[in-house]
mmCIF file of C-alpha atoms in Angstrom:
data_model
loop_
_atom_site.group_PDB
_atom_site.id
_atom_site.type_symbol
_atom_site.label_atom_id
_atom_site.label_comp_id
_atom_site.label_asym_id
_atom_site.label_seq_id
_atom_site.Cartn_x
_atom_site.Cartn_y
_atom_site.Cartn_z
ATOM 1 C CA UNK A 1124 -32.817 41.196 -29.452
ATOM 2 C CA UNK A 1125 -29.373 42.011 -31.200
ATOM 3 C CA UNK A 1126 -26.528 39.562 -29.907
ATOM 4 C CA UNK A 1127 -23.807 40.616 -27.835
ATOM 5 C CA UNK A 1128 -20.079 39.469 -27.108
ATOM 6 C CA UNK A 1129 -19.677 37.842 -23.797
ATOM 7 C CA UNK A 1130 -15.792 37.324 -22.039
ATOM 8 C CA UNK A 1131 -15.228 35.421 -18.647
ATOM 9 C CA UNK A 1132 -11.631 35.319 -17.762
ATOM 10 C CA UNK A 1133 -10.491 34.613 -14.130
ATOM 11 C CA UNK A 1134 -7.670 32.480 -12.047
ATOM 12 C CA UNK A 1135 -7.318 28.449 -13.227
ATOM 13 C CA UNK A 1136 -9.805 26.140 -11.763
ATOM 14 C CA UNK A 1137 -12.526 28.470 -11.168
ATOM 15 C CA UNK A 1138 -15.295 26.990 -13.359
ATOM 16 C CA UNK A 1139 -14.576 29.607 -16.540
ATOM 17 C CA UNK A 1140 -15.532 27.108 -18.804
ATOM 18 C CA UNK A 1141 -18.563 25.147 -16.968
ATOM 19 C CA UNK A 1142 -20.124 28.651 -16.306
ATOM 20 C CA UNK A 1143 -19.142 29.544 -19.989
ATOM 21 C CA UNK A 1144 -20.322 26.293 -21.457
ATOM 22 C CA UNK A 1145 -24.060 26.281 -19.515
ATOM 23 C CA UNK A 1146 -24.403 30.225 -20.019
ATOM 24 C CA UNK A 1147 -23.847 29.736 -24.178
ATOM 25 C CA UNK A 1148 -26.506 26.705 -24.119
ATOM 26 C CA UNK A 1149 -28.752 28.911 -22.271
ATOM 27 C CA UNK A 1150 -28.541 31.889 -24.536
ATOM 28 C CA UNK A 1151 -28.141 29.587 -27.545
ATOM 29 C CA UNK A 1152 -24.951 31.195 -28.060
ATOM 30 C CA UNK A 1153 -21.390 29.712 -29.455
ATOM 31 C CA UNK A 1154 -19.063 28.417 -26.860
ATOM 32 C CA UNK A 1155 -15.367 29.216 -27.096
ATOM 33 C CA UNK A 1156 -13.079 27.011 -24.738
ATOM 34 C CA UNK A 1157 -9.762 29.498 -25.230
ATOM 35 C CA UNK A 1158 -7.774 27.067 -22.070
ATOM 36 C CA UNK A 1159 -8.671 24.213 -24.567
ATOM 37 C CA UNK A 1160 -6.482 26.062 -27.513
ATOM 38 C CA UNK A 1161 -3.746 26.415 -25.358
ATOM 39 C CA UNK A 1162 -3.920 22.958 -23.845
ATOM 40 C CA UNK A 1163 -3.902 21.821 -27.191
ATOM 41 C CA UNK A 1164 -0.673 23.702 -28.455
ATOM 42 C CA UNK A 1165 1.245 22.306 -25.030
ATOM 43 C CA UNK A 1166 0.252 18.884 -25.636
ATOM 44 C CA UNK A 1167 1.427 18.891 -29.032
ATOM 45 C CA UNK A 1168 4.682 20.598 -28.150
ATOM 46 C CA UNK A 1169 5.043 17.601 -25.065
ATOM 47 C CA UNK A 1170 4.952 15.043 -28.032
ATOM 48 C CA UNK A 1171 7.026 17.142 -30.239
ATOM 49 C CA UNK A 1172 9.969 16.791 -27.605
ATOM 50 C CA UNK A 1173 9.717 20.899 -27.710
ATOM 51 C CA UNK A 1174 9.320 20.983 -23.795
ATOM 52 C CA UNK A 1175 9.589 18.214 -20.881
ATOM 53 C CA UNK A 1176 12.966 17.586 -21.526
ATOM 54 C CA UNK A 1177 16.548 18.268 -20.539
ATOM 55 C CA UNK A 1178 15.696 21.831 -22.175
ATOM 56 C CA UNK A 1179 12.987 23.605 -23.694
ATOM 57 C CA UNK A 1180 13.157 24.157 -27.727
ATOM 58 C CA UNK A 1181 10.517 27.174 -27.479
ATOM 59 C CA UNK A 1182 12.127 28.338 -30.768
ATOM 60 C CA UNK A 1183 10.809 24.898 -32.353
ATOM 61 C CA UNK A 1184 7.840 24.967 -31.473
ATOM 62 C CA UNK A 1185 7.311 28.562 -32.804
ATOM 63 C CA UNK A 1186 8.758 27.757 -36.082
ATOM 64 C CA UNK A 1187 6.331 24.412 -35.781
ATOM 65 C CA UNK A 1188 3.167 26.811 -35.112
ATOM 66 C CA UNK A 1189 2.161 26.843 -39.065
ATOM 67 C CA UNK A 1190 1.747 23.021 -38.756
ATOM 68 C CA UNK A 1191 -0.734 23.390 -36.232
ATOM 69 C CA UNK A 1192 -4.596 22.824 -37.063
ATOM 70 C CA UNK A 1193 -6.811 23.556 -34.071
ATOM 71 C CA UNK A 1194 -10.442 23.071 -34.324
ATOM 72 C CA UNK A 1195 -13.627 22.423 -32.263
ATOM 73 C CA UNK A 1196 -15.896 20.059 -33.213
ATOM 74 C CA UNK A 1197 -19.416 19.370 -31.841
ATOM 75 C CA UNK A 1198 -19.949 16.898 -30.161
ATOM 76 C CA UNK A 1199 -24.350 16.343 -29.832
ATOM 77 C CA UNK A 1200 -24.388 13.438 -27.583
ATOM 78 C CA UNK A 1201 -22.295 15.220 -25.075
ATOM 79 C CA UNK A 1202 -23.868 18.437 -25.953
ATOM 80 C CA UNK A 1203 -20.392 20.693 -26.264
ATOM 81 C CA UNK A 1204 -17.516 20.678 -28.753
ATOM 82 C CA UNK A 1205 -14.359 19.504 -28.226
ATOM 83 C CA UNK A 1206 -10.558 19.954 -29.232
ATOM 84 C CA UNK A 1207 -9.020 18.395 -32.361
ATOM 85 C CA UNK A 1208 -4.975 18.229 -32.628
ATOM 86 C CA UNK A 1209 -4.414 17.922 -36.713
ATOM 87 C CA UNK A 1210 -7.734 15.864 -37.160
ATOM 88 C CA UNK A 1211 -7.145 14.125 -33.474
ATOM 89 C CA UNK A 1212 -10.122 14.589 -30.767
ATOM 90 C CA UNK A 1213 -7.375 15.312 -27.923
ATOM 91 C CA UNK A 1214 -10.101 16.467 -25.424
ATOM 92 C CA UNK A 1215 -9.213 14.213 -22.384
ATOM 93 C CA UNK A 1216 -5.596 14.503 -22.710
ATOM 94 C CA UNK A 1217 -5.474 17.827 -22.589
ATOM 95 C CA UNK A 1218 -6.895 17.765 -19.397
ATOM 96 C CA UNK A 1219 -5.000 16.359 -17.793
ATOM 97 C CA UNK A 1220 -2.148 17.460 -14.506
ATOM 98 C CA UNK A 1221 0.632 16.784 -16.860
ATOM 99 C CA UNK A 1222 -0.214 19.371 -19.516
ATOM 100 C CA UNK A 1223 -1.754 21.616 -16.561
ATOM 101 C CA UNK A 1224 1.436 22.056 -15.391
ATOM 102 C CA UNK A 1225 3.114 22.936 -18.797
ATOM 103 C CA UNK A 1226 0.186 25.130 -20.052
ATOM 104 C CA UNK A 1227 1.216 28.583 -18.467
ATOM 105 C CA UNK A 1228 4.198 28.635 -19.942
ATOM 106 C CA UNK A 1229 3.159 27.685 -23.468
ATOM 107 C CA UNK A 1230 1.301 30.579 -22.666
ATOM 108 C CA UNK A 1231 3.961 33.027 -22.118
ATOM 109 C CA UNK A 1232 4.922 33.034 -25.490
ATOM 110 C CA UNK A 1233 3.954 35.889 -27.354
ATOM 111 C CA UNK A 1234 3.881 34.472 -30.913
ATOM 112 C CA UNK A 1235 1.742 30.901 -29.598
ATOM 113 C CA UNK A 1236 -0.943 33.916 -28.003
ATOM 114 C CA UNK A 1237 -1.277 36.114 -31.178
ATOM 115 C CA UNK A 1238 -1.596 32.945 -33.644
ATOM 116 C CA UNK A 1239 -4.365 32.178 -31.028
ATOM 117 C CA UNK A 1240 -5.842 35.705 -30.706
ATOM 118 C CA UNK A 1241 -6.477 35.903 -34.140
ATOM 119 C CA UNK A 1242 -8.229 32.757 -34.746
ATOM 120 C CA UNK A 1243 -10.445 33.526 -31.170
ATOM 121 C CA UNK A 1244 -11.397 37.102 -32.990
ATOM 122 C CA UNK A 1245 -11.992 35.291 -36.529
ATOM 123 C CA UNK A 1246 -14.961 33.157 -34.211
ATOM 124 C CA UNK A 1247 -15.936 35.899 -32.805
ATOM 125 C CA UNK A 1248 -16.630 38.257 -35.632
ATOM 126 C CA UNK A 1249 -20.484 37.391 -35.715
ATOM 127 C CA UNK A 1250 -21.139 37.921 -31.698
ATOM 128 C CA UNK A 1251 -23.398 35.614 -30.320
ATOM 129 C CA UNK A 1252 -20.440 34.320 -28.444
ATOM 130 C CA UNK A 1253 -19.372 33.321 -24.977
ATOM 131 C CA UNK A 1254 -15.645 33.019 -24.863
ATOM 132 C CA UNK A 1255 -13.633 31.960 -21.665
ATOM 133 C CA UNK A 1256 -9.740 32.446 -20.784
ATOM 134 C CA UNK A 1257 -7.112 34.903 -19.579
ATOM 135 C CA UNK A 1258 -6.932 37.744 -21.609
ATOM 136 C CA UNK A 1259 -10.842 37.737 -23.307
ATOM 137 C CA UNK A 1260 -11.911 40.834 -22.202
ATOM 138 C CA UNK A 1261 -8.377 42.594 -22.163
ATOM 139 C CA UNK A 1262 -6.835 41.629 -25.889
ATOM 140 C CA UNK A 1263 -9.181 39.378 -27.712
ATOM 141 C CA UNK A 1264 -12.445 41.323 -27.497
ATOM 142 C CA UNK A 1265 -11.876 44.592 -25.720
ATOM 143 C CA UNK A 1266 -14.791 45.878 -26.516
ATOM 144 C CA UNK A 1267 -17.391 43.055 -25.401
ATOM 145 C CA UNK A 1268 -20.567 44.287 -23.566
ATOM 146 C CA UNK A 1269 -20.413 42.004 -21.066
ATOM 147 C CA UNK A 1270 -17.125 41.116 -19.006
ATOM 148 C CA UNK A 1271 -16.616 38.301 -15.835
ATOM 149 C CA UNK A 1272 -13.815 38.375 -13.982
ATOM 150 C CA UNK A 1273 -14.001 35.037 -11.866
ATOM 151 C CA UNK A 1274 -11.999 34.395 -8.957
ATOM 152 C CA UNK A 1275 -11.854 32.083 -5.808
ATOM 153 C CA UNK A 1276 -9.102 31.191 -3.131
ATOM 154 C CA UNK A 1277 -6.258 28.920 -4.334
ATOM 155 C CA UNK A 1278 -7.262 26.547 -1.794
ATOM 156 C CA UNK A 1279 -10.879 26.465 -3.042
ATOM 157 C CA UNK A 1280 -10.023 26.315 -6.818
ATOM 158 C CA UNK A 1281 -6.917 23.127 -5.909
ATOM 159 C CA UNK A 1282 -9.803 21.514 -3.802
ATOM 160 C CA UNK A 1283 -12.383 21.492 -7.188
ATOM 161 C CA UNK A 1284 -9.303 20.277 -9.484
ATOM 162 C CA UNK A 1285 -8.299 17.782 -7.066
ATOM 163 C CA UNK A 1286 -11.854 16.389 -6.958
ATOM 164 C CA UNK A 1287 -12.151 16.101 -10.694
ATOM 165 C CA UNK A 1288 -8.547 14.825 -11.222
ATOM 166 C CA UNK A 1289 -9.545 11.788 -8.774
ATOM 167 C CA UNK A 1290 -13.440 11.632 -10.385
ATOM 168 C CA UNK A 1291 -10.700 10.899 -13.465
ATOM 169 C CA UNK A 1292 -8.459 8.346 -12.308
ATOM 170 C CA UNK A 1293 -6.001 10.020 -12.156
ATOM 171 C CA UNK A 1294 -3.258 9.908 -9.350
ATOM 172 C CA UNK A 1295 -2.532 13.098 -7.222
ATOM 173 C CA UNK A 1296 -2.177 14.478 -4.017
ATOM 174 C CA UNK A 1297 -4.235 17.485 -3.051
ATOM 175 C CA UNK A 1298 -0.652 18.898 -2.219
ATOM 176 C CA UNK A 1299 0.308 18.630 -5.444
ATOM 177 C CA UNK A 1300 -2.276 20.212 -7.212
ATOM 178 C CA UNK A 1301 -2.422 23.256 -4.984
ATOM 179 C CA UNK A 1302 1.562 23.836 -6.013
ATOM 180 C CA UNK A 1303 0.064 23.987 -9.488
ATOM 181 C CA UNK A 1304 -3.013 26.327 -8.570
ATOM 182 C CA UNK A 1305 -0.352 28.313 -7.271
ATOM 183 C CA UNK A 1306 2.439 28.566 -9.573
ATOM 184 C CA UNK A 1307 -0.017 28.537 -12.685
ATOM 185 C CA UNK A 1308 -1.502 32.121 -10.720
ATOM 186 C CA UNK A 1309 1.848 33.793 -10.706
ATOM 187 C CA UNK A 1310 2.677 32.905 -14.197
ATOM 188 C CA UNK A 1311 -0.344 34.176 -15.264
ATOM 189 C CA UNK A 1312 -0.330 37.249 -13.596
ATOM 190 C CA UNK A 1313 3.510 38.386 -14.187
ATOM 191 C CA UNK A 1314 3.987 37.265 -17.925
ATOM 192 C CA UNK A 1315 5.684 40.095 -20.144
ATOM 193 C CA UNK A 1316 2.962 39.624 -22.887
ATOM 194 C CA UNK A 1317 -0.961 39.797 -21.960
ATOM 195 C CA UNK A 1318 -1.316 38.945 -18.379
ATOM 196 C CA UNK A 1319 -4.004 37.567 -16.909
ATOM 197 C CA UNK A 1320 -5.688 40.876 -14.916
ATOM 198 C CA UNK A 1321 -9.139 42.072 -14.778
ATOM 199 C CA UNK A 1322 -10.886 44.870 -17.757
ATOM 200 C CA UNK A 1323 -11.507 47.780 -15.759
ATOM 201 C CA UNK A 1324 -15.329 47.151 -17.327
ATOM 202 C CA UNK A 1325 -15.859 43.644 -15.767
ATOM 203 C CA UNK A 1326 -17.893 42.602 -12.931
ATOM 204 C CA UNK A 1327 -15.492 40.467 -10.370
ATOM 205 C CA UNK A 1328 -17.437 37.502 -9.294
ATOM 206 C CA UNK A 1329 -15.854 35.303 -6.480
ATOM 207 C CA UNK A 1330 -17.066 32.061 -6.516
ATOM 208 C CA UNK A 1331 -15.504 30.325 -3.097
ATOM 209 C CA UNK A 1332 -18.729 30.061 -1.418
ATOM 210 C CA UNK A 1333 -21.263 29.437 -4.122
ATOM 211 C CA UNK A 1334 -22.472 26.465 -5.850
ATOM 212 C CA UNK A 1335 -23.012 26.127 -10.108
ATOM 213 C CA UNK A 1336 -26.852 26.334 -10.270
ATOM 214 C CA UNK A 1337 -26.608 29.895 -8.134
ATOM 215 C CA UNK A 1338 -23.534 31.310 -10.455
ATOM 216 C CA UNK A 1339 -25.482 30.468 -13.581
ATOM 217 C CA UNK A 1340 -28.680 32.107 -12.327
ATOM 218 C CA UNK A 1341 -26.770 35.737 -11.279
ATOM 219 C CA UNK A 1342 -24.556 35.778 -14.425
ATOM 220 C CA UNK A 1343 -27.096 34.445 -16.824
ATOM 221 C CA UNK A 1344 -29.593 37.430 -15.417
ATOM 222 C CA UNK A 1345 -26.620 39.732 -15.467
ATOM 223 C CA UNK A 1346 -26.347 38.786 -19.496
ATOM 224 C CA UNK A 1347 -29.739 39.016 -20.033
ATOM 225 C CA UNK A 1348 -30.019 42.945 -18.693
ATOM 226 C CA UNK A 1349 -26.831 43.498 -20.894
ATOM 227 C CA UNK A 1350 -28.529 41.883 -23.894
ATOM 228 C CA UNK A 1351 -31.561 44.136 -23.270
ATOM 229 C CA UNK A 1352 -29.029 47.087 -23.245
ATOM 230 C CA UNK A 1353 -30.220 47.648 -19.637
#
């Protein structure tokens, strides 16, 4: 069977990239964490002093973009890649509240999205891939034969990202998270350049109600009807 290009894009905390992840290992397929690019460009810009100060320098941090090398590596005893900063496995950090409440608008910027873009389309060029984000099936593959859409209630998605915060160490307040859920949705939705809406060609799958082992089973036999051209 010929290999196909597979986009999930969807609202923050709705298990893009755990769906993503588990659907690529079971089509033996490349996994393509987009959020984790993005993460990756806030957290440097944090350190650079570009943002999280008095006032934001988003002019430096464009002109800084050519310094930037992004890359996954694989990691086999944890069985996924993960994010390098300039030869720096920044995984955890970029996971963290701090950076999730930066990331949206590090991703407002038109010039951070098409430097990203075009190195998600470079990986892409061979199919066989399942990439996750905001704009997969909308700007970076347009044309992929299979598109998700995944949403779930902001109240749902803050109650996941509270959980795994906490499983962390980290402290928040369930309050506090939601605000981001929240905020992070509208930013998404009403940026000038590539919003986060869904292809008029993908299948909207709302997650509120469901648990992992049931998403992977309907999308993965979803993929598998699209990879038999069905």
């Amino acid at each position: 069977m010929g290999k196909i290009t597979i986009a999930i894009d969807g609202y923050s905390s709705t298990g893009k990239s755990t769906i993503a992840k588990q659907l690529a290992k079971a089509l033996d397929y490349v996994y393509v964490d987009t959020g984790a690019m993005y993460r990756a460009v806030t957290l440097f810009a944090m350190r650079e002093g570009f943002i999280g100060g008095e006032k934001d320098n988003l002019e430096g941090l464009v002109n800084a973009l050519p310094s930037l090398d992004l890359k996954f590596v694989y990691n086999k005893s944890l069985g996924f890649s993960e994010m390098f900063l300039n030869g720096e496995n920044v995984e955890k950090e970029i996971r963290t509240l701090p950076v999730s409440q930066q990331v949206s608008k590090i991703a407002t910027i038109e010039k951070v999205r098409l430097k990203l873009v075009g190195m998600q389309q470079e990986m892409g060029k061979k199919k066989g891939i399942v990439m996750d984000g905001r704009d997969i099936g909308t700007v970076v593959f347009p044309n992929a034969e299979f598109k998700i859409f995944m949403t779930a209630s902001p109240e749902t998605r803050a109650f996941r990202r509270y959980k795994e915060l906490l499983d962390k160490g980290e402290k928040v307040s369930y309050k506090e998270v939601l605000k981001n859920v929240q905020t992070r949705d509208y930013i998404d939705s009403h940026r000038e350049f590539s919003p986060l809406r869904k292809a008029d060609d993908a299948i909207e799958f709302d997650n509120s109600d469901m648990g992992l082992k049931e998403q992977l089973e309907r999308i993965y036999n979803f993929a598998l009807r699209k990879i038999e051209g069905k």
